[in-house]
Amino acid sequence: MSQSTTQKVDAGLREGVMSGPELAAQAIASIAPSAVIAFTAASIFLGAGSGTMFAFVLATIVILCVGYIISMFAKRHASAGSLYTYVAQGLGPAGAFAAGVALLIGSWGIAAGSLGGAVSYASDLLVMFGFDSAGTTTWLIVLAIVIGGAATFFTIRGIRVSARISLVLELLSVAIILVLLITALIVLGDAAWDPSQFRFEGVPFQGVAAGMVLGILGFVGFSSADALGREAKDPKKAIPRAIMWSAVAVGVLYVFAAYTQIAVLGDELGEVASPLQAVAEKVNMPGWFTPILVFGVAASFFAVVVAPLNVVGRIIYVMGKEGMVPERFGRTHETHLTPHRVLLIAGPAAIALDIILLLLGTHPMDITVWVDTYGTYGYMVAYSLVAIAGVVYTTREGIKNRLVWVTAVVAVIAMAYVFIANVYPVPVFPLNVLPYIFIATMLLAFSRYWWIKAKRPAVLTRIGKTHVEEMAGIG
């Protein structure tokens, strides 16, 4: 008697369901502009002073240079593999694997770190409503489980569900902050005009350059819409637009927020613990507005837990298709059509890391700073690799690439400067060990690449070839 076996066929990702606004939501949610506005302008102000706004302008220019190259690839290769697939077109399998791992570190790190921010602000909100015990370690752990579990659930439930939740939360958060900032300018009246921010007289160059580093870090994850190449409608047009316009919109928002915070608070900006709440107090916003503001920042942090997990799921999904990771990860949920197996690992892993750090007595916002910094190293490497790949690819294909060269040079130099600025002068513990943890993670991941190269070299020929048109039914 013979036995027949049927290989499980992948249901594939859901095709052509993401609209332009939903793609933009994925990009903007990964940036978490509300969370950045809440802290970054104050940090930049300490060194750049009245040149804070200029530091954000420079950061936006650098990010647009990176975005231009990513968009060039997105117009030609619609894939769920994001920069992993793009870099393969120029730098081959090794470069693609490096970019993929770096982007996974970046995306997962930002998700895990932002979970700490969401927990912190959710705890503060509960305390405002009379739940004094919400700041205890037990409550913080419960919040991490609930918030992280909800984020994981939404990413598994469906890309449109998670994108729409991110869109609503981020729009609500930005709207709350804009109401505050615009109201503040109206209350200031004629004093709202601050010409010193446009003269740049006495502005320290080193301070602005250091501020640009922080500004660039405020954009990491901006290109995450490129991981939705299969799920987007008309991806070769919609994804480049989402990447570039979301970067422009967020850059304008950062510049406006920096200007307004300096105009309202002046030198106090570098002294207050919570600049947005200080602005609210300065212009006598009603007492009920502060809980709304805190909710808005918490919502922004939650959105940035959801969006990067989507990227993690799709990159590993493509790697599973191509055999770079176990092939079981190259299949999607039969009903929801999402890479659930990956998400059921990545989401709980983020929760577990936060719980461990909370048990060690770490403040939730310190978790955000530490883990986000670790993730940022991944983004810096991935962005540098895609810039170099853009030059190699366009040169080889005979594509006019003068602007690609210019933007690539700007991007690589800026990313190198950002990396150096984060390791020298040597920061305090544990920030001083994070670069070595990042390097160790990359080397550990490359042990898989070297094993594949030695044992299954045919797999390397498949890297970068799994595009949207080829994904369904494989695996």
mmCIF file of N, CA and C in Angstrom, residues 365-431:
data_model
loop_
_atom_site.group_PDB
_atom_site.id
_atom_site.type_symbol
_atom_site.label_atom_id
_atom_site.label_comp_id
_atom_site.label_asym_id
_atom_site.label_seq_id
_atom_site.Cartn_x
_atom_site.Cartn_y
_atom_site.Cartn_z
ATOM 1 N N MET A 365 11.359 54.181 30.154
ATOM 2 C CA MET A 365 11.922 55.085 29.146
ATOM 3 C C MET A 365 13.404 54.810 28.910
ATOM 4 N N ASP A 366 14.104 54.265 29.900
ATOM 5 C CA ASP A 366 15.487 53.840 29.669
ATOM 6 C C ASP A 366 15.523 52.640 28.725
ATOM 7 N N ILE A 367 14.516 51.780 28.830
ATOM 8 C CA ILE A 367 14.396 50.666 27.881
ATOM 9 C C ILE A 367 14.285 51.214 26.469
ATOM 10 N N THR A 368 13.463 52.245 26.310
ATOM 11 C CA THR A 368 13.294 52.868 24.991
ATOM 12 C C THR A 368 14.622 53.383 24.460
ATOM 13 N N VAL A 369 15.366 54.109 25.290
ATOM 14 C CA VAL A 369 16.639 54.679 24.847
ATOM 15 C C VAL A 369 17.637 53.583 24.512
ATOM 16 N N TRP A 370 17.774 52.602 25.385
ATOM 17 C CA TRP A 370 18.792 51.571 25.184
ATOM 18 C C TRP A 370 18.482 50.683 23.988
ATOM 19 N N VAL A 371 17.280 50.150 23.938
ATOM 20 C CA VAL A 371 16.955 49.179 22.881
ATOM 21 C C VAL A 371 16.790 49.877 21.539
ATOM 22 N N ASP A 372 16.219 51.079 21.534
ATOM 23 C CA ASP A 372 16.131 51.832 20.285
ATOM 24 C C ASP A 372 17.518 52.150 19.730
ATOM 25 N N THR A 373 18.460 52.470 20.613
ATOM 26 C CA THR A 373 19.827 52.745 20.161
ATOM 27 C C THR A 373 20.439 51.515 19.512
ATOM 28 N N TYR A 374 20.234 50.364 20.120
ATOM 29 C CA TYR A 374 20.695 49.100 19.533
ATOM 30 C C TYR A 374 20.084 48.901 18.148
ATOM 31 N N GLY A 375 18.784 49.143 18.035
ATOM 32 C CA GLY A 375 18.128 48.998 16.745
ATOM 33 C C GLY A 375 18.617 49.997 15.725
ATOM 34 N N THR A 376 18.963 51.193 16.180
ATOM 35 C CA THR A 376 19.406 52.239 15.257
ATOM 36 C C THR A 376 20.683 51.843 14.529
ATOM 37 N N TYR A 377 21.578 51.134 15.197
ATOM 38 C CA TYR A 377 22.793 50.668 14.515
ATOM 39 C C TYR A 377 22.432 49.815 13.303
ATOM 40 N N GLY A 378 21.393 49.008 13.443
ATOM 41 C CA GLY A 378 20.957 48.195 12.319
ATOM 42 C C GLY A 378 20.485 49.032 11.150
ATOM 43 N N TYR A 379 19.695 50.051 11.443
ATOM 44 C CA TYR A 379 19.224 50.933 10.369
ATOM 45 C C TYR A 379 20.388 51.645 9.675
ATOM 46 N N MET A 380 21.372 52.100 10.448
ATOM 47 C CA MET A 380 22.504 52.809 9.851
ATOM 48 C C MET A 380 23.243 51.927 8.845
ATOM 49 N N VAL A 381 23.460 50.672 9.223
ATOM 50 C CA VAL A 381 24.148 49.741 8.323
ATOM 51 C C VAL A 381 23.290 49.453 7.092
ATOM 52 N N ALA A 382 22.006 49.208 7.292
ATOM 53 C CA ALA A 382 21.114 48.893 6.175
ATOM 54 C C ALA A 382 21.018 50.067 5.204
ATOM 55 N N TYR A 383 20.892 51.283 5.724
ATOM 56 C CA TYR A 383 20.802 52.458 4.850
ATOM 57 C C TYR A 383 22.098 52.681 4.073
ATOM 58 N N SER A 384 23.230 52.449 4.720
ATOM 59 C CA SER A 384 24.514 52.602 4.026
ATOM 60 C C SER A 384 24.655 51.577 2.904
ATOM 61 N N LEU A 385 24.270 50.349 3.190
ATOM 62 C CA LEU A 385 24.388 49.290 2.184
ATOM 63 C C LEU A 385 23.479 49.540 0.986
ATOM 64 N N VAL A 386 22.260 50.017 1.224
ATOM 65 C CA VAL A 386 21.360 50.258 0.095
ATOM 66 C C VAL A 386 21.846 51.432 -0.738
ATOM 67 N N ALA A 387 22.502 52.405 -0.100
ATOM 68 C CA ALA A 387 23.053 53.530 -0.855
ATOM 69 C C ALA A 387 24.178 53.060 -1.777
ATOM 70 N N ILE A 388 25.072 52.242 -1.239
ATOM 71 C CA ILE A 388 26.170 51.709 -2.060
ATOM 72 C C ILE A 388 25.614 50.809 -3.161
ATOM 73 N N ALA A 389 24.639 49.976 -2.806
ATOM 74 C CA ALA A 389 24.030 49.089 -3.804
ATOM 75 C C ALA A 389 23.368 49.874 -4.922
ATOM 76 N N GLY A 390 22.790 51.035 -4.588
ATOM 77 C CA GLY A 390 22.156 51.860 -5.603
ATOM 78 C C GLY A 390 23.139 52.323 -6.660
ATOM 79 N N VAL A 391 24.328 52.715 -6.233
ATOM 80 C CA VAL A 391 25.365 53.146 -7.183
ATOM 81 C C VAL A 391 25.814 51.979 -8.051
ATOM 82 N N VAL A 392 26.091 50.836 -7.425
ATOM 83 C CA VAL A 392 26.560 49.661 -8.174
ATOM 84 C C VAL A 392 25.500 49.195 -9.163
ATOM 85 N N TYR A 393 24.270 49.130 -8.724
ATOM 86 C CA TYR A 393 23.178 48.633 -9.564
ATOM 87 C C TYR A 393 22.938 49.527 -10.771
ATOM 88 N N THR A 394 22.837 50.831 -10.556
ATOM 89 C CA THR A 394 22.554 51.743 -11.672
ATOM 90 C C THR A 394 23.723 51.808 -12.651
ATOM 91 N N THR A 395 24.937 51.707 -12.143
ATOM 92 C CA THR A 395 26.111 51.709 -13.025
ATOM 93 C C THR A 395 26.104 50.461 -13.903
ATOM 94 N N ARG A 396 25.856 49.318 -13.292
ATOM 95 C CA ARG A 396 25.854 48.060 -14.041
ATOM 96 C C ARG A 396 24.732 48.001 -15.071
ATOM 97 N N GLU A 397 23.565 48.557 -14.722
ATOM 98 C CA GLU A 397 22.410 48.506 -15.613
ATOM 99 C C GLU A 397 22.379 49.637 -16.636
ATOM 100 N N GLY A 398 23.346 50.528 -16.562
ATOM 101 C CA GLY A 398 23.396 51.638 -17.516
ATOM 102 C C GLY A 398 22.319 52.684 -17.282
ATOM 103 N N ILE A 399 21.873 52.829 -16.049
ATOM 104 C CA ILE A 399 20.843 53.812 -15.702
ATOM 105 C C ILE A 399 21.522 55.128 -15.331
ATOM 106 N N LYS A 400 20.980 56.241 -15.791
ATOM 107 C CA LYS A 400 21.535 57.544 -15.420
ATOM 108 C C LYS A 400 21.521 57.672 -13.898
ATOM 109 N N ASN A 401 22.692 57.923 -13.351
ATOM 110 C CA ASN A 401 22.775 57.830 -11.899
ATOM 111 C C ASN A 401 23.553 58.957 -11.225
ATOM 112 N N ARG A 402 23.611 60.112 -11.861
ATOM 113 C CA ARG A 402 24.338 61.217 -11.234
ATOM 114 C C ARG A 402 23.725 61.576 -9.885
ATOM 115 N N LEU A 403 22.390 61.658 -9.846
ATOM 116 C CA LEU A 403 21.725 61.986 -8.586
ATOM 117 C C LEU A 403 21.844 60.842 -7.584
ATOM 118 N N VAL A 404 21.875 59.611 -8.093
ATOM 119 C CA VAL A 404 22.081 58.465 -7.208
ATOM 120 C C VAL A 404 23.449 58.564 -6.535
ATOM 121 N N TRP A 405 24.461 58.938 -7.311
ATOM 122 C CA TRP A 405 25.801 59.111 -6.752
ATOM 123 C C TRP A 405 25.801 60.174 -5.658
ATOM 124 N N VAL A 406 25.194 61.302 -5.957
ATOM 125 C CA VAL A 406 25.192 62.412 -4.993
ATOM 126 C C VAL A 406 24.484 62.003 -3.704
ATOM 127 N N THR A 407 23.291 61.444 -3.860
ATOM 128 C CA THR A 407 22.523 61.066 -2.663
ATOM 129 C C THR A 407 23.200 59.937 -1.896
ATOM 130 N N ALA A 408 23.850 59.017 -2.620
ATOM 131 C CA ALA A 408 24.538 57.910 -1.952
ATOM 132 C C ALA A 408 25.719 58.411 -1.126
ATOM 133 N N VAL A 409 26.477 59.334 -1.684
ATOM 134 C CA VAL A 409 27.620 59.897 -0.950
ATOM 135 C C VAL A 409 27.146 60.601 0.312
ATOM 136 N N VAL A 410 26.098 61.412 0.172
ATOM 137 C CA VAL A 410 25.545 62.109 1.337
ATOM 138 C C VAL A 410 25.071 61.104 2.378
ATOM 139 N N ALA A 411 24.354 60.073 1.924
ATOM 140 C CA ALA A 411 23.789 59.086 2.839
ATOM 141 C C ALA A 411 24.877 58.323 3.584
ATOM 142 N N VAL A 412 25.885 57.833 2.864
ATOM 143 C CA VAL A 412 26.931 57.019 3.493
ATOM 144 C C VAL A 412 27.743 57.846 4.480
ATOM 145 N N ILE A 413 28.111 59.064 4.076
ATOM 146 C CA ILE A 413 28.881 59.925 4.983
ATOM 147 C C ILE A 413 28.067 60.245 6.231
ATOM 148 N N ALA A 414 26.789 60.553 6.035
ATOM 149 C CA ALA A 414 25.928 60.881 7.175
ATOM 150 C C ALA A 414 25.746 59.681 8.103
ATOM 151 N N MET A 415 25.529 58.498 7.527
ATOM 152 C CA MET A 415 25.352 57.311 8.371
ATOM 153 C C MET A 415 26.639 56.984 9.135
ATOM 154 N N ALA A 416 27.784 57.153 8.472
ATOM 155 C CA ALA A 416 29.065 56.916 9.156
ATOM 156 C C ALA A 416 29.240 57.908 10.300
ATOM 157 N N TYR A 417 28.861 59.155 10.049
ATOM 158 C CA TYR A 417 28.971 60.184 11.088
ATOM 159 C C TYR A 417 28.041 59.872 12.258
ATOM 160 N N VAL A 418 26.843 59.431 11.944
ATOM 161 C CA VAL A 418 25.899 59.059 12.997
ATOM 162 C C VAL A 418 26.474 57.915 13.838
ATOM 163 N N PHE A 419 27.053 56.920 13.180
ATOM 164 C CA PHE A 419 27.616 55.779 13.909
ATOM 165 C C PHE A 419 28.748 56.231 14.818
ATOM 166 N N ILE A 420 29.661 57.031 14.259
ATOM 167 C CA ILE A 420 30.811 57.497 15.041
ATOM 168 C C ILE A 420 30.347 58.344 16.223
ATOM 169 N N ALA A 421 29.359 59.212 15.979
ATOM 170 C CA ALA A 421 28.864 60.089 17.040
ATOM 171 C C ALA A 421 28.219 59.312 18.178
ATOM 172 N N ASN A 422 27.790 58.092 17.894
ATOM 173 C CA ASN A 422 27.161 57.277 18.935
ATOM 174 C C ASN A 422 28.158 56.412 19.706
ATOM 175 N N VAL A 423 29.399 56.357 19.228
ATOM 176 C CA VAL A 423 30.396 55.543 19.931
ATOM 177 C C VAL A 423 31.562 56.379 20.464
ATOM 178 N N TYR A 424 31.690 57.617 19.977
ATOM 179 C CA TYR A 424 32.775 58.485 20.451
ATOM 180 C C TYR A 424 32.294 59.924 20.546
ATOM 181 N N PRO A 425 32.504 60.597 21.672
ATOM 182 C CA PRO A 425 33.114 60.077 22.895
ATOM 183 C C PRO A 425 32.322 58.894 23.461
ATOM 184 N N VAL A 426 33.016 58.021 24.158
ATOM 185 C CA VAL A 426 32.391 56.796 24.663
ATOM 186 C C VAL A 426 31.270 57.155 25.632
ATOM 187 N N PRO A 427 30.042 56.708 25.337
ATOM 188 C CA PRO A 427 28.924 57.029 26.235
ATOM 189 C C PRO A 427 28.959 56.192 27.508
ATOM 190 N N VAL A 428 28.056 56.486 28.416
ATOM 191 C CA VAL A 428 27.996 55.769 29.693
ATOM 192 C C VAL A 428 27.380 54.385 29.475
ATOM 193 N N PHE A 429 27.578 53.526 30.454
ATOM 194 C CA PHE A 429 26.981 52.186 30.424
ATOM 195 C C PHE A 429 25.460 52.321 30.554
ATOM 196 N N PRO A 430 24.678 51.513 29.816
ATOM 197 C CA PRO A 430 25.084 50.417 28.921
ATOM 198 C C PRO A 430 25.229 50.834 27.463
ATOM 199 N N LEU A 431 25.061 52.142 27.190
ATOM 200 C CA LEU A 431 25.152 52.588 25.792
ATOM 201 C C LEU A 431 26.523 52.285 25.197
#
